[in-house]
Coordinates of C-alpha atoms in Angstrom, one line a residue:
Chain A
M10 CA 120.3 74.7 117.5
M11 CA 118.1 76.5 114.9
R12 CA 117.1 79.1 117.3
R13 CA 120.8 79.6 118.1
V14 CA 121.7 79.9 114.3
L15 CA 119.2 82.6 113.7
A16 CA 120.0 84.4 117.1
I17 CA 123.5 84.6 115.8
V18 CA 122.4 86.0 112.4
M19 CA 120.4 88.6 114.1
L20 CA 123.1 89.4 116.7
A21 CA 125.3 90.0 113.7
C22 CA 123.0 92.5 112.2
L23 CA 122.9 94.4 115.4
W24 CA 126.6 94.4 115.7
A25 CA 127.1 95.6 112.1
G26 CA 124.7 98.5 113.0
V27 CA 126.6 99.5 116.0
V28 CA 130.0 99.3 114.1
Q29 CA 128.4 101.6 111.5
A30 CA 127.1 104.0 114.1
Q31 CA 130.6 104.4 115.6
G32 CA 132.2 104.9 112.1
G33 CA 131.4 108.7 112.3
P34 CA 129.8 111.1 114.5
L35 CA 126.3 111.0 113.1
R36 CA 126.4 110.3 109.5
I37 CA 125.8 106.7 108.6
E38 CA 126.1 104.8 105.3
I39 CA 122.9 103.3 104.3
T40 CA 123.5 99.7 103.5
E41 CA 120.9 97.2 102.3
G42 CA 123.4 94.2 102.3
V43 CA 121.7 90.9 102.5
V44 CA 122.1 88.7 105.5
E45 CA 121.9 85.0 104.5
P46 CA 118.3 84.1 105.2
L47 CA 117.4 80.9 107.0
P48 CA 115.9 78.2 104.6
F49 CA 112.7 76.7 105.6
A50 CA 110.0 74.4 104.1
A51 CA 106.4 75.0 104.5
P52 CA 104.5 72.1 102.7
P53 CA 100.8 72.4 102.3
F54 CA 98.9 71.8 105.6
V55 CA 97.4 68.3 105.5
A56 CA 93.7 68.2 105.0
E57 CA 92.1 66.2 107.6
T58 CA 88.5 66.5 106.5
A59 CA 87.0 66.7 103.0
G60 CA 87.2 70.0 101.6
A61 CA 90.1 71.2 103.6
A62 CA 92.9 70.7 101.0
D63 CA 92.5 74.1 99.4
W64 CA 92.7 75.8 102.8
G65 CA 95.8 73.8 103.6
Q66 CA 97.5 75.1 100.5
R67 CA 96.4 78.6 101.0
I68 CA 97.2 78.8 104.7
A69 CA 100.8 77.4 104.2
Q70 CA 101.4 79.9 101.5
V71 CA 100.4 82.9 103.7
V72 CA 102.7 81.5 106.4
A73 CA 105.6 81.2 104.0
D74 CA 104.9 84.6 102.4
D75 CA 105.1 86.2 106.0
L76 CA 108.3 84.5 106.8
N77 CA 109.8 85.3 103.4
G78 CA 108.7 88.9 103.7
T79 CA 110.9 89.5 106.6
G80 CA 114.2 88.8 104.6
L81 CA 115.4 86.6 107.5
F82 CA 113.8 83.5 106.1
R83 CA 113.9 81.9 102.6
Q84 CA 111.4 79.4 101.5
I85 CA 112.4 76.2 99.8
P86 CA 110.4 75.7 96.8
A87 CA 107.9 72.6 96.9
G88 CA 109.6 71.3 93.7
A89 CA 112.8 70.5 95.7
F90 CA 111.0 68.4 98.4
I91 CA 112.2 64.8 98.5
S92 CA 109.3 63.6 100.9
Q93 CA 105.8 65.0 101.4
I94 CA 104.0 65.6 104.6
T95 CA 100.8 63.5 104.4
S96 CA 100.1 63.0 108.0
F97 CA 100.4 65.7 110.8
A98 CA 100.9 63.0 113.4
A99 CA 103.4 60.7 111.5
P100 CA 107.2 61.0 112.5
V101 CA 109.1 63.5 110.3
A102 CA 111.7 61.9 107.9
F103 CA 114.4 64.5 108.9
A104 CA 117.0 63.1 106.6
D105 CA 114.9 64.1 103.6
W106 CA 114.6 67.7 104.8
R107 CA 118.3 67.9 105.8
A108 CA 119.2 66.7 102.3
I109 CA 117.6 69.9 100.8
N110 CA 119.0 72.0 103.5
A111 CA 115.9 73.0 105.1
Q112 CA 116.9 74.3 108.5
A113 CA 113.2 74.8 109.7
L114 CA 110.2 72.7 108.7
I115 CA 106.7 73.9 109.3
T116 CA 103.9 71.1 109.2
G117 CA 100.2 71.8 109.7
A118 CA 96.9 70.4 109.3
V119 CA 93.3 71.9 108.6
Q120 CA 90.0 70.6 109.4
T121 CA 86.7 72.1 108.3
D122 CA 83.2 71.4 109.7
G123 CA 81.4 72.2 106.5
A124 CA 79.6 75.2 108.4
G125 CA 82.3 77.9 107.7
N126 CA 84.6 76.9 110.7
L127 CA 88.3 75.9 110.4
V128 CA 90.7 74.4 112.8
V129 CA 94.4 74.9 112.1
K130 CA 97.2 73.0 113.8
F131 CA 100.9 73.4 113.2
R132 CA 104.3 72.2 114.5
V133 CA 107.8 73.8 113.9
Y134 CA 110.9 71.6 113.6
D135 CA 114.6 72.1 114.0
V136 CA 115.5 69.9 111.2
F137 CA 119.3 69.5 111.8
A138 CA 118.6 68.9 115.6
G139 CA 115.8 66.5 114.6
T140 CA 113.6 68.0 117.3
E141 CA 110.3 69.9 117.6
L142 CA 110.8 73.7 118.5
G143 CA 108.1 74.4 121.0
A144 CA 104.9 72.7 121.3
G145 CA 102.2 72.2 118.6
L146 CA 99.4 74.8 118.5
Q147 CA 96.0 75.0 117.3
F148 CA 93.7 77.9 116.3
A149 CA 90.0 77.8 115.6
G150 CA 88.1 80.4 113.7
T151 CA 85.8 81.0 110.8
E152 CA 86.7 80.6 107.2
D153 CA 86.7 84.4 106.5
G154 CA 89.3 84.8 109.3
W155 CA 91.6 82.2 107.5
R156 CA 94.4 84.8 106.8
R157 CA 94.5 85.8 110.3
M158 CA 95.0 82.2 111.5
A159 CA 97.8 81.8 109.0
H160 CA 99.4 85.1 110.3
K161 CA 99.1 83.7 113.8
V162 CA 100.9 80.5 112.7
A163 CA 103.7 82.6 111.1
D164 CA 103.9 84.9 114.3
A165 CA 104.4 81.9 116.4
V166 CA 107.1 80.5 114.1
Y167 CA 108.9 83.8 113.8
S168 CA 108.8 84.3 117.6
R169 CA 110.1 80.8 118.3
I170 CA 113.0 81.2 115.9
T171 CA 114.1 84.7 116.5
G172 CA 113.1 85.1 120.1
E173 CA 111.2 88.3 119.2
G174 CA 107.6 89.2 119.1
G175 CA 105.9 88.7 115.8
Y176 CA 104.0 91.3 113.7
F177 CA 102.1 89.6 111.0
D178 CA 98.7 89.5 112.7
S179 CA 98.4 93.2 112.5
R180 CA 96.8 95.8 110.4
V181 CA 97.7 99.3 108.8
V182 CA 95.4 102.2 108.6
F183 CA 96.4 104.5 105.9
V184 CA 95.3 107.4 103.5
S185 CA 94.4 105.9 100.0
E186 CA 95.1 108.4 97.3
A187 CA 93.6 108.7 93.8
G188 CA 94.0 111.5 91.0
P189 CA 96.7 113.8 90.0
K190 CA 98.6 116.0 92.4
D191 CA 96.6 119.0 91.8
N192 CA 93.3 117.2 92.3
R193 CA 94.1 114.3 94.7
R194 CA 91.3 112.7 96.5
K195 CA 92.1 111.1 99.9
R196 CA 90.2 108.7 102.0
L197 CA 90.9 106.5 105.0
A198 CA 91.5 102.8 104.4
I199 CA 92.6 99.9 106.6
M200 CA 94.2 96.6 105.5
D201 CA 96.1 93.6 106.7
Y202 CA 99.9 94.4 107.2
D203 CA 100.7 92.7 104.0
G204 CA 98.2 94.6 101.9
A205 CA 95.3 92.0 102.0
N206 CA 91.6 92.7 102.9
V207 CA 91.6 96.5 102.0
Q208 CA 88.5 98.3 103.4
Y209 CA 87.5 101.9 103.1
L210 CA 86.6 103.8 106.3
T211 CA 85.7 107.2 104.8
D212 CA 84.8 108.5 101.3
S213 CA 86.9 111.1 99.6
S214 CA 84.3 114.1 99.9
A215 CA 86.7 115.7 102.5
L216 CA 90.3 115.7 102.7
V217 CA 91.6 113.4 105.5
L218 CA 95.1 113.1 106.9
A219 CA 97.3 110.9 109.1
P220 CA 95.2 108.3 110.8
R221 CA 96.6 106.8 114.1
F222 CA 95.4 103.7 115.9
S223 CA 94.4 103.4 119.5
P224 CA 96.7 101.3 121.7
T225 CA 94.2 98.2 121.1
G226 CA 93.6 98.9 117.5
D227 CA 89.8 99.5 118.0
R228 CA 89.7 103.3 117.2
V229 CA 91.5 105.5 114.8
L230 CA 92.2 109.4 115.2
Y231 CA 92.6 111.4 112.1
T232 CA 92.4 114.9 110.6
S233 CA 89.5 115.8 108.5
Y234 CA 88.5 118.9 106.5
E235 CA 84.8 118.0 106.7
S236 CA 84.0 121.4 108.4
G237 CA 86.2 123.2 105.9
F238 CA 88.9 123.4 108.5
P239 CA 91.4 120.7 109.8
R240 CA 89.8 119.1 112.8
I241 CA 90.5 116.0 114.7
K242 CA 88.0 113.0 114.4
I243 CA 87.9 109.7 116.2
L244 CA 86.4 106.7 114.4
D245 CA 85.3 103.3 115.7
V246 CA 86.9 100.8 113.4
G247 CA 84.1 98.2 114.1
S248 CA 81.1 100.4 113.4
V249 CA 82.9 102.8 111.1
R250 CA 81.2 105.7 113.0
S251 CA 83.1 108.8 113.8
R252 CA 82.8 112.1 115.6
T253 CA 84.7 115.4 115.8
L254 CA 86.6 116.0 119.1
E255 CA 85.7 119.3 120.7
Q256 CA 87.4 122.3 119.2
G257 CA 87.0 125.9 119.7
D258 CA 86.1 128.3 116.8
G259 CA 88.8 129.7 114.7
T260 CA 91.3 127.0 115.5
M261 CA 92.8 124.3 113.5
S262 CA 93.9 120.9 115.0
F263 CA 95.9 118.1 113.5
A264 CA 98.7 115.5 114.2
P265 CA 96.7 113.6 116.8
R266 CA 98.1 110.5 118.7
F267 CA 96.7 108.4 121.4
A268 CA 98.4 108.2 124.9
P269 CA 99.4 104.5 125.6
G270 CA 96.3 104.0 127.9
G271 CA 93.9 105.3 125.0
Q272 CA 92.2 107.6 127.3
S273 CA 93.6 110.8 126.1
V274 CA 95.1 112.4 122.9
V275 CA 98.0 114.6 122.2
Y276 CA 97.7 116.8 119.2
S277 CA 98.7 120.2 117.6
L278 CA 96.4 123.1 117.7
S279 CA 97.1 126.3 115.5
T280 CA 95.7 129.7 116.6
G281 CA 97.0 133.1 115.6
G282 CA 99.6 131.4 113.4
N283 CA 101.2 129.7 116.4
T284 CA 101.1 125.8 116.6
D285 CA 101.4 124.2 120.1
L286 CA 100.8 120.8 121.6
Y287 CA 97.8 120.1 123.7
R288 CA 96.3 117.0 125.5
L289 CA 92.6 116.2 125.4
D290 CA 91.0 113.8 127.9
L291 CA 88.5 111.8 125.8
A292 CA 86.0 111.1 128.6
S293 CA 85.7 114.7 129.9
G294 CA 86.7 116.6 126.8
G295 CA 89.0 118.7 128.9
T296 CA 92.1 120.0 127.4
A297 CA 95.6 121.1 128.7
R298 CA 98.3 123.0 126.9
L299 CA 101.6 121.3 126.9
T300 CA 103.8 123.9 125.0
S301 CA 103.8 127.6 124.8
A302 CA 106.7 128.4 122.6
P303 CA 106.1 130.9 119.8
G304 CA 107.4 128.4 117.2
I305 CA 105.8 125.3 115.5
E306 CA 105.4 122.3 117.9
T307 CA 103.7 119.3 116.3
A308 CA 104.0 115.5 115.4
P309 CA 103.9 114.4 119.1
S310 CA 104.4 110.7 120.0
Y311 CA 104.4 109.1 123.5
S312 CA 106.9 106.9 125.0
P313 CA 105.5 103.4 125.5
D314 CA 105.3 104.0 129.3
G315 CA 103.4 107.3 128.6
S316 CA 105.9 109.3 130.7
R317 CA 107.3 111.4 128.0
I318 CA 106.5 112.9 124.6
V319 CA 108.9 113.3 121.6
F320 CA 107.9 116.0 119.1
E321 CA 109.3 118.3 116.5
S322 CA 109.7 122.1 117.0
D323 CA 111.4 124.8 115.0
R324 CA 112.1 126.9 118.2
S325 CA 115.8 126.8 117.4
G326 CA 115.3 128.1 113.9
T327 CA 114.8 124.8 112.0
Q328 CA 112.8 121.6 112.6
Q329 CA 114.4 119.5 115.3
L330 CA 113.4 116.7 117.6
Y331 CA 112.7 117.2 121.4
I332 CA 111.6 115.1 124.3
M333 CA 109.6 116.6 127.3
P334 CA 107.6 115.2 130.2
A335 CA 104.2 114.0 129.2
G336 CA 102.5 116.8 131.4
G337 CA 104.6 119.5 129.5
G338 CA 107.6 121.3 130.8
E339 CA 111.2 121.7 129.9
A340 CA 112.2 120.0 126.7
Q341 CA 115.4 118.4 125.7
R342 CA 116.6 118.6 122.1
I343 CA 117.8 115.3 120.8
S344 CA 118.6 115.9 117.1
F345 CA 121.8 117.6 116.3
G346 CA 122.7 116.3 112.8
E347 CA 122.9 118.3 109.6
G348 CA 119.4 119.0 108.1
R349 CA 115.9 119.0 109.5
Y350 CA 114.1 116.4 111.5
G351 CA 110.4 115.8 111.9
T352 CA 107.6 113.3 112.5
P353 CA 109.3 111.4 115.4
V354 CA 107.7 108.2 116.5
W355 CA 108.8 106.3 119.7
S356 CA 109.5 102.6 119.1
P357 CA 107.1 100.2 120.9
R358 CA 110.2 98.7 122.5
G359 CA 111.0 102.2 123.8
D360 CA 114.8 102.1 122.6
L361 CA 114.6 104.0 119.4
I362 CA 112.9 107.0 117.8
A363 CA 112.1 106.8 114.1
F364 CA 112.0 110.1 112.2
T365 CA 111.9 111.8 108.9
K366 CA 115.1 113.7 108.0
Q367 CA 115.5 116.3 105.2
S368 CA 119.1 117.1 104.2
K369 CA 120.6 118.3 100.9
G370 CA 117.3 118.1 99.1
R371 CA 116.7 114.5 100.0
F372 CA 114.3 112.7 102.5
H373 CA 115.4 110.0 104.8
I374 CA 113.7 107.7 107.2
G375 CA 116.0 107.2 110.2
V376 CA 116.3 105.9 113.7
M377 CA 118.2 107.2 116.8
R378 CA 118.3 106.4 120.4
T379 CA 116.2 108.3 122.7
D380 CA 119.2 110.4 123.8
G381 CA 119.7 111.4 120.1
S382 CA 122.9 109.1 119.8
E383 CA 123.6 106.5 117.2
E384 CA 121.5 108.1 114.4
R385 CA 121.2 105.7 111.4
L386 CA 119.5 106.5 108.1
L387 CA 117.6 103.5 106.7
T388 CA 116.4 105.2 103.4
A389 CA 116.9 108.0 100.9
S390 CA 114.7 109.2 98.2
F391 CA 113.0 112.4 96.6
L392 CA 110.5 112.3 99.5
D393 CA 110.2 109.5 102.2
E394 CA 108.1 110.6 105.1
G395 CA 106.0 109.6 108.2
P396 CA 107.5 106.3 109.7
T397 CA 105.4 103.8 111.7
W398 CA 106.7 100.9 113.8
A399 CA 105.6 97.3 113.4
P400 CA 104.3 96.1 116.7
N401 CA 107.6 94.3 117.6
G402 CA 109.8 97.4 116.8
R403 CA 111.8 95.6 114.2
V404 CA 110.3 96.9 111.0
I405 CA 109.2 100.5 109.9
M406 CA 106.6 101.3 107.3
F407 CA 106.5 104.8 105.6
A408 CA 105.3 106.6 102.6
R409 CA 107.5 107.4 99.5
E410 CA 106.3 110.0 96.9
T411 CA 107.9 110.1 93.5
Q412 CA 109.2 113.2 91.9
G413 CA 107.5 115.4 89.1
A414 CA 104.2 116.1 87.7
Q415 CA 103.1 112.4 87.7
G416 CA 104.4 111.8 91.2
T417 CA 102.4 109.3 93.3
S418 CA 102.9 108.1 96.9
S419 CA 103.2 104.5 97.8
L420 CA 103.8 102.5 101.1
Y421 CA 107.2 100.9 101.8
S422 CA 108.6 98.9 104.7
V423 CA 112.2 98.5 105.8
D424 CA 113.9 96.6 108.5
V425 CA 115.3 98.7 111.3
S426 CA 118.7 97.5 110.3
G427 CA 118.2 99.2 106.9
R428 CA 117.8 95.9 105.1
N429 CA 114.7 94.5 103.2
L430 CA 113.4 97.7 101.7
K431 CA 110.2 96.9 99.9
R432 CA 106.9 98.2 98.6
V433 CA 103.7 97.3 100.3
R434 CA 100.9 96.6 97.7
T435 CA 97.9 98.8 97.9
P436 CA 95.1 99.2 95.3
D437 CA 95.8 102.9 94.7
G438 CA 98.3 105.4 95.9
A439 CA 98.8 105.5 99.6
S440 CA 100.4 107.6 102.2
D441 CA 100.4 108.3 106.1
P442 CA 100.5 104.6 107.2
A443 CA 100.0 103.7 110.8
W444 CA 100.6 100.2 112.1
S445 CA 98.2 98.6 114.5
P446 CA 99.3 96.7 117.6
L447 CA 99.4 92.8 117.3
Q448 CA 95.7 91.6 117.3
Chain B
M14 CA 109.5 152.3 60.9
T15 CA 108.6 155.8 60.5
P16 CA 109.9 158.4 63.1
I17 CA 106.2 159.1 64.1
K18 CA 105.4 155.4 64.7
A19 CA 108.6 155.1 66.8
I20 CA 107.6 158.1 69.0
L21 CA 104.0 156.6 69.5
L22 CA 105.5 153.3 70.4
S23 CA 107.8 154.7 72.9
A24 CA 105.0 156.7 74.4
V25 CA 103.0 153.5 74.8
A26 CA 106.0 151.9 76.3
L27 CA 106.3 154.7 78.8
S28 CA 102.7 154.5 79.8
V29 CA 103.1 150.8 80.3
A30 CA 106.0 151.3 82.3
A31 CA 104.0 153.7 84.5
C32 CA 101.3 151.2 85.0
A33 CA 103.9 148.6 86.1
N34 CA 105.4 150.9 88.5
P35 CA 105.9 148.7 91.6
N36 CA 105.4 151.8 94.0
R37 CA 102.0 152.5 92.6
F38 CA 100.3 151.6 95.9
D39 CA 102.8 153.3 98.2
N40 CA 100.7 156.5 98.7
E41 CA 97.7 154.5 100.0
V42 CA 95.6 155.9 97.4
D43 CA 92.0 155.2 97.4
L44 CA 91.8 152.3 94.8
S45 CA 88.2 152.1 94.6
A46 CA 88.2 155.7 93.3
T47 CA 91.1 155.3 90.8
R48 CA 89.7 152.0 89.6
A49 CA 86.1 153.1 89.2
A50 CA 87.1 155.8 86.6
P51 CA 88.2 153.6 83.7
A52 CA 85.5 151.0 84.4
P53 CA 82.8 152.2 81.8
V54 CA 85.3 151.8 78.8
T55 CA 85.5 148.0 79.5
P56 CA 82.1 146.6 78.7
V57 CA 83.3 142.9 79.3
G58 CA 84.8 141.5 82.4
P59 CA 83.5 141.0 86.0
S60 CA 81.8 143.8 87.9
I61 CA 84.3 145.8 90.1
D62 CA 82.4 144.8 93.4
S63 CA 82.4 141.0 92.4
P64 CA 84.6 138.3 93.9
E65 CA 85.6 137.6 90.3
Y66 CA 87.0 141.0 90.0
F67 CA 88.8 140.5 93.3
K68 CA 90.5 137.5 92.0
Q69 CA 91.4 138.7 88.5
S70 CA 92.2 142.3 89.0
V71 CA 92.9 143.1 92.7
G72 CA 95.0 139.9 92.9
D73 CA 93.8 137.0 95.3
R74 CA 97.2 135.6 96.4
V75 CA 100.7 136.4 97.7
L76 CA 103.6 134.3 97.5
F77 CA 106.4 133.4 100.1
A78 CA 110.0 132.4 100.2
V79 CA 110.9 128.9 101.2
D80 CA 110.0 128.0 104.7
Q81 CA 109.0 131.7 105.4
S82 CA 105.8 133.5 106.3
T83 CA 107.2 137.1 106.1
L84 CA 105.3 139.3 103.7
S85 CA 107.4 140.6 100.8
P86 CA 107.1 144.3 99.6
A87 CA 105.1 142.8 96.5
A88 CA 102.9 140.8 98.8
M89 CA 102.1 143.9 100.9
R90 CA 101.2 145.8 97.8
T91 CA 98.7 143.1 96.8
L92 CA 97.3 143.1 100.4
D93 CA 97.0 146.8 100.3
A94 CA 94.8 146.4 97.3
Q95 CA 92.9 143.5 98.9
A96 CA 92.3 145.8 102.0
A97 CA 91.1 148.5 99.9
W98 CA 88.7 146.3 98.1
L99 CA 87.4 144.7 101.2
T100 CA 86.9 148.1 102.8
T101 CA 84.7 149.2 99.8
N102 CA 82.9 146.0 99.6
S103 CA 82.1 145.5 103.1
D104 CA 79.3 143.0 102.8
Y105 CA 81.9 140.2 101.8
I106 CA 83.9 138.0 104.1
A107 CA 87.2 136.3 103.2
T108 CA 88.9 133.0 104.0
I109 CA 92.6 133.1 103.8
E110 CA 94.1 129.7 102.7
G111 CA 97.7 129.2 103.6
H112 CA 99.8 126.7 101.5
A113 CA 103.1 125.1 101.3
D114 CA 105.2 123.5 98.7
E115 CA 105.8 119.7 98.7
Q116 CA 109.3 120.0 100.3
G117 CA 108.5 119.4 103.8
T118 CA 106.7 116.9 106.2
R119 CA 103.0 116.9 106.3
E120 CA 102.4 118.3 109.9
Y121 CA 105.2 120.9 109.6
N122 CA 103.6 122.3 106.4
L123 CA 100.2 122.4 107.9
A124 CA 101.7 124.5 110.7
L125 CA 103.7 126.6 108.0
G126 CA 100.4 127.2 106.0
A127 CA 98.7 128.3 109.3
R128 CA 101.5 130.9 109.8
R129 CA 101.2 132.2 106.2
S130 CA 97.4 132.5 106.3
N131 CA 97.7 134.3 109.7
A132 CA 100.4 136.7 108.3
V133 CA 97.9 137.8 105.7
K134 CA 95.1 138.2 108.2
E135 CA 97.1 140.3 110.6
Y136 CA 98.1 142.5 107.7
L137 CA 94.6 143.0 106.5
V138 CA 93.4 143.6 110.1
S139 CA 96.2 146.2 110.5
K140 CA 94.7 147.9 107.4
G141 CA 91.3 148.2 109.1
I142 CA 89.5 145.0 108.0
P143 CA 87.5 143.8 111.1
E144 CA 88.8 140.4 112.3
A145 CA 85.2 139.0 112.1
R146 CA 85.3 139.2 108.4
L147 CA 88.5 137.1 108.1
K148 CA 88.9 133.4 108.5
V149 CA 92.1 131.4 108.2
V150 CA 92.7 127.8 107.1
T151 CA 95.8 125.9 106.3
Y152 CA 96.1 123.3 103.7
G153 CA 99.8 122.6 104.1
K154 CA 101.1 120.8 101.0
E155 CA 97.7 119.2 100.3
R156 CA 96.5 121.6 97.4
P157 CA 99.3 122.5 95.0
I158 CA 98.2 124.4 91.9
E159 CA 101.4 123.6 90.2
I160 CA 102.7 120.1 90.0
C161 CA 106.1 120.0 88.8
S162 CA 108.9 119.1 91.3
E163 CA 110.9 122.2 90.5
E164 CA 111.3 125.6 92.1
A165 CA 109.2 127.2 89.3
C166 CA 106.3 125.3 90.6
Y167 CA 107.1 125.5 94.3
A168 CA 107.4 129.2 94.1
K169 CA 103.7 129.3 93.1
N170 CA 102.5 126.8 95.6
R171 CA 104.1 128.7 98.5
R172 CA 101.0 130.9 98.7
A173 CA 98.3 132.5 100.8
V174 CA 95.0 132.9 98.8
T175 CA 92.2 135.3 99.8
I176 CA 88.8 133.6 98.9
I177 CA 86.0 136.1 98.9
S178 CA 82.6 134.6 99.8
G179 CA 79.0 135.6 100.7
G180 CA 78.7 138.6 102.7
L181 CA 78.0 138.9 106.4
T182 CA 74.3 139.6 105.8
S183 CA 73.8 136.8 103.2

């Protein structure tokens, strides 16, 4: 029943989006209307060994934060609880949870072995049906991986209730920024999707731009000015070792992105003032030129099946979006609205393309279908830029820079419906986010 | 003001106007020769063959219109002077940095900066500077010199800057 309740809520969102899309030819009103979120209770996970109570509190809180953060769920505060969960195995007093209108109840338990290892179990209940939703699950890991275990619990809960894949056990690689606009220092950083566990992957001795994850999240492509010129580097996340990909003298390369198999890279190379798209095979180092128009061709992104590439080009006179076969060849223009379109990124579900749009002095993050139809703008500000998709294709993260001499850049996320716009916390300024696959 | 002073002032004004004549480089005069003559009367300031002189007196940068890489007549005059200096000071090499203002996406601005630096390079090559002495680099919107979010700042950030560095033999 609960699954049905939320499925209805989510269908309603999609339906509203379609209605808006049909309201005009391309221009869509941006709405951030609130869908009634599903109330849930996540009491502290039961401590089944000595010393596990603290973990039980913290894990339940991360699970609740994950679900709250989607805007689709609303945590009922512990102060409202009528009964407590003191045993993971004991029958649930559903009436007590119905009385506080908890539609979902998440119970869990934690064991520690005193040697740095945790075991986490959980169950999800449909309170009004009085039944368990799916089977109980158990995760084992080390204490320093406790947040990942909590994210895995939340992903399972999200997935069971929405019928969609989760995205909480994922990471974001981004550019950490410090200093004023005319002396900005940039370095690569990686963190959990929610801003926890920030680690720096480079120092700020050389300008770095636009990191992108490999399909398995183990490597990162980025652009570095270490040589004095923009060159593409590839970095192993585990060892934090990097190397420059082969480049010819007198060229500049940037905007790299992995092909879905992770074996090759598509990127932009500028030579003689002309910027075109190339593909580089990582094993052999061999390159192939994919475009040869005299204009600017950049910001390429593969379709999830690897058969096509969406990119931006100014061959028509202004920045617009095009799709071509992965091996190059004739490109179809897909953006026809007013303004300029850049930084296209193919959704991991394959259905949508997210982009940055500039129109009338404002920047927007938007989405459109792969044929360019049903364009919807999700955000508007002085400068929004560079969308990246959550692994389940339902949330987009991007960078927002504020106006003026004191302007700084921060990360934001927004639901693909345009709802739930919120800032992602980072220690300093941040730009160029790229979301990892689910770990 | 006495009549004599007024006459003197207007004479000064005329000479200033002559100096500011925007067509002063149209005849492709040998700038090294014309600039060398008054040098002895200015005991301070960088030597005429120094990168500092290039930056301060020749003019190290040209500006561009929004989203354009076309050289304006004013930009060409500056580049004529750069070419003349580089011809005279043939030991130096130059790196041309292309920049964009903040109104634009990161990758596009990198490509736009590449276009701007290349436009400058091609112009200098057309004036006889060997290609081997000229490098180009784009910074896109990463290195603004003015930080306000207004056209007054944007106009100065849409630039290509010629950086003089150690000679070919050094």
